[in-house]
């Protein structure tokens, strides 16, 4: 499977705090932003570097800077917005796109209602962010849309994943790596991740 489980102690500790039902909106939102930044640190670990010549206050020297593709961050609305600032805190020069999808109540298939991406999406390393990878339907549709718009380098970053969602993404998009802080037990009959942390969007925005 093309999935990477990030088990950094700080990420796991903060995720446990987020799972608690008594954690309020403010703390939940702040924890998610902090975890997103830590996860982005792990995702960018292998970004290529090149040497340049600079001048310090004392002398000239050779030093390393990022090379290769620039970065784009694409939250999948609405819950993905909760991870955006954390990634941008680490990569402030990244450009931001947005993808909005809703599930048709009759067909149960994702329907696009909004898509706005950087004009040079094909030249950027895209990090698609969504806290929950449950059935995988919406995430798979968003990744398909990104490819249709020209994206060639895509990573999916989610906080918590269900095995069912991981399976769907691996089958539909075997070329796209998944980074997650947890692969939980299963989905319940309503499609919620178990044990999960509830509806991430409601907990982020206080709309429970």
Coordinates of C-alpha atoms in Angstrom, one line a residue:
X1 CA 0.0 0.0 0.0
X2 CA 1.2 3.5 -0.8
X3 CA 0.5 4.9 2.7
X4 CA 2.9 6.4 5.2
X5 CA 2.0 6.3 8.9
X6 CA 3.5 9.2 10.8
X7 CA 4.1 8.1 14.4
X8 CA 6.0 11.1 15.7
X9 CA 5.3 11.3 19.5
X10 CA 4.1 14.9 19.4
X11 CA 1.7 14.1 16.6
X12 CA 0.3 11.1 18.4
X13 CA 0.0 13.0 21.7
X14 CA -1.9 15.9 20.0
X15 CA -4.1 13.5 18.1
X16 CA -5.1 11.9 21.4
X17 CA -6.2 15.3 22.7
X18 CA -8.2 15.9 19.6
X19 CA -10.0 12.6 19.9
X20 CA -11.4 13.4 23.4
X21 CA -15.1 14.4 23.2
X22 CA -14.6 17.1 25.8
X23 CA -12.0 19.0 23.6
X24 CA -13.6 22.3 22.6
X25 CA -13.6 24.0 19.2
X26 CA -10.8 26.4 20.0
X27 CA -8.4 23.7 21.2
X28 CA -9.4 21.2 18.5
X29 CA -8.7 23.8 15.8
X30 CA -5.3 24.8 17.3
X31 CA -4.3 21.1 17.7
X32 CA -5.2 20.3 14.1
X33 CA -3.1 23.3 12.9
X34 CA -0.2 22.2 15.0
X35 CA -0.4 18.6 13.7
X36 CA -0.7 19.7 10.1
X37 CA 2.6 21.7 10.5
X38 CA 4.3 18.7 12.0
X39 CA 3.0 16.4 9.3
X40 CA 4.1 18.8 6.6
X41 CA 7.6 18.7 8.1
X42 CA 7.6 14.9 7.6
X43 CA 6.2 15.1 4.0
X44 CA 8.8 17.6 3.0
X45 CA 11.7 15.6 4.5
X46 CA 12.9 14.4 1.1
X47 CA 12.5 17.7 -0.9
X48 CA 15.6 18.1 -3.1
X49 CA 18.3 20.7 -2.2
X50 CA 20.9 22.6 -4.1
X51 CA 23.9 24.6 -3.1
X52 CA 24.2 28.4 -3.6
X53 CA 26.7 30.9 -2.6
X54 CA 25.7 33.4 0.1
X55 CA 27.5 35.9 2.3
X56 CA 27.1 35.8 6.0
X57 CA 28.1 38.8 8.2
X58 CA 31.6 37.2 8.4
X59 CA 32.3 35.6 5.1
X60 CA 31.1 34.0 1.9
X61 CA 30.0 30.4 2.0
X62 CA 28.2 27.6 0.2
X63 CA 24.7 26.8 1.7
X64 CA 21.7 24.7 0.8
X65 CA 18.3 25.9 -0.4
X66 CA 15.3 24.1 -1.7
X67 CA 15.4 23.0 -5.4
X68 CA 12.9 21.5 -7.7
X69 CA 9.2 22.1 -7.8
X70 CA 7.4 24.8 -5.9
X71 CA 4.6 23.8 -3.5
X72 CA 0.8 24.1 -3.8
X73 CA -1.6 23.4 -0.9
X74 CA -5.1 22.3 -1.8
X75 CA -7.6 21.9 1.1
X76 CA -10.7 19.8 0.3
X77 CA -13.6 21.9 1.6
X78 CA -14.6 22.4 4.2
X79 CA -12.7 20.5 6.8
X80 CA -9.4 20.7 4.9
X81 CA -9.3 24.4 5.7
X82 CA -8.5 23.4 9.3
X83 CA -5.1 22.1 8.1
X84 CA -4.2 24.9 5.8
X85 CA -2.6 27.4 8.2
X86 CA -0.4 24.7 9.7
X87 CA 1.1 23.8 6.3
X88 CA 1.4 27.5 5.3
X89 CA 3.2 28.3 8.5
X90 CA 5.9 25.9 7.4
X91 CA 5.8 26.7 3.7
X92 CA 4.7 30.4 3.5
X93 CA 5.6 30.7 -0.2
X94 CA 3.2 27.9 -1.3
X95 CA 0.2 28.8 -3.4
X96 CA -3.3 27.8 -2.3
X97 CA -6.1 26.2 -4.2
X98 CA -9.5 25.0 -3.1
X99 CA -11.7 22.0 -4.1
X100 CA -15.3 21.8 -2.9
X101 CA -17.3 18.6 -3.2
X102 CA -20.6 17.4 -1.8
X103 CA -22.2 13.9 -1.8
X104 CA -25.3 13.6 -3.9
X105 CA -28.0 12.2 -1.6
X106 CA -29.4 9.9 -4.3
X107 CA -26.4 8.6 -6.1
X108 CA -24.1 9.0 -3.1
X109 CA -21.4 10.1 -5.5
X110 CA -19.2 13.2 -5.0
X111 CA -20.3 16.3 -7.0
X112 CA -17.9 19.2 -7.6
X113 CA -19.3 22.6 -6.6
X114 CA -16.1 24.7 -6.5
X115 CA -12.5 24.4 -7.9
X116 CA -9.9 27.1 -7.9
X117 CA -6.3 26.2 -8.4
X118 CA -3.0 28.0 -9.0
X119 CA -2.5 28.6 -12.7
X120 CA 0.8 26.7 -12.7
X121 CA -0.6 23.7 -10.8
X122 CA 1.2 21.3 -13.2
X123 CA 4.6 22.7 -12.1
X124 CA 4.0 22.5 -8.4
X125 CA 4.3 19.7 -5.8
X126 CA 0.6 19.6 -4.6
X127 CA -0.3 18.7 -1.1
X128 CA -4.0 17.9 -0.9
X129 CA -5.3 18.1 2.7
X130 CA -8.4 16.7 4.4
X131 CA -8.5 15.6 8.1
X132 CA -10.6 12.5 7.5
X133 CA -10.1 9.8 4.9
X134 CA -13.3 7.8 5.5
X135 CA -14.9 6.1 2.4
X136 CA -12.3 7.7 0.2
X137 CA -15.0 8.8 -2.4
X138 CA -14.6 12.5 -2.0
X139 CA -10.8 12.4 -1.7
X140 CA -10.5 10.2 -4.8
X141 CA -12.8 12.6 -6.8
X142 CA -10.7 15.5 -5.6
X143 CA -7.4 13.8 -6.7
X144 CA -9.0 12.9 -10.1
X145 CA -10.0 16.6 -10.5
X146 CA -6.4 17.7 -9.7
X147 CA -5.0 15.4 -12.3
X148 CA -7.6 16.6 -14.9
X149 CA -6.5 20.2 -14.1
X150 CA -2.9 19.3 -14.9
X151 CA -1.3 18.4 -11.5
X152 CA 1.5 15.8 -11.9
X153 CA 3.0 15.6 -8.4
X154 CA 0.4 15.1 -5.7
X155 CA 0.5 13.9 -2.1
X156 CA -2.6 13.3 0.1
X157 CA -2.3 14.4 3.7
X158 CA -5.0 13.4 6.2
X159 CA -5.1 13.2 10.0
X160 CA -7.1 10.0 10.4
X161 CA -7.8 7.3 7.8
X162 CA -10.0 4.3 7.6
X163 CA -8.8 1.1 6.0
X164 CA -11.6 1.4 3.5
X165 CA -10.6 4.8 2.4
X166 CA -6.9 3.9 2.1
X167 CA -7.9 0.9 -0.1
X168 CA -10.0 3.2 -2.4
X169 CA -7.2 5.7 -2.9
X170 CA -4.6 3.0 -3.5
X171 CA -6.9 1.4 -6.1
X172 CA -7.9 4.6 -7.8
X173 CA -4.7 6.5 -7.5
X174 CA -1.8 4.1 -6.9
X175 CA 0.7 6.8 -7.8
X176 CA -0.4 9.2 -5.0
X177 CA 1.1 8.6 -1.5
X178 CA -1.1 9.0 1.5
X179 CA 0.4 10.5 4.7
X180 CA -1.7 10.0 7.8
X181 CA -1.2 10.1 11.6
X182 CA -3.5 7.1 12.2
X183 CA -5.2 4.2 10.4
X184 CA -8.2 3.5 12.6
X185 CA -10.2 0.3 12.9
X186 CA -13.1 0.7 10.5
X187 CA -16.1 2.7 9.3
X188 CA -19.5 2.4 11.1
X189 CA -22.8 2.0 9.3
X190 CA -23.0 5.8 8.8
X191 CA -19.6 6.0 7.2
X192 CA -17.8 7.6 10.3
X193 CA -14.3 6.5 11.1
X194 CA -14.2 4.4 14.3
X195 CA -12.9 5.2 16.9
X196 CA -12.2 8.4 15.0
X197 CA -12.8 11.8 16.5
X198 CA -16.3 12.7 15.2
X199 CA -17.1 15.1 12.4
X200 CA -13.9 17.1 11.9
X201 CA -15.7 19.9 10.1
X202 CA -18.3 20.4 12.8
X203 CA -15.6 20.3 15.5
X204 CA -13.3 22.7 13.7
X205 CA -16.1 25.3 13.0
X206 CA -18.3 24.7 16.0
X207 CA -21.4 23.7 14.0
X208 CA -22.3 20.5 15.9

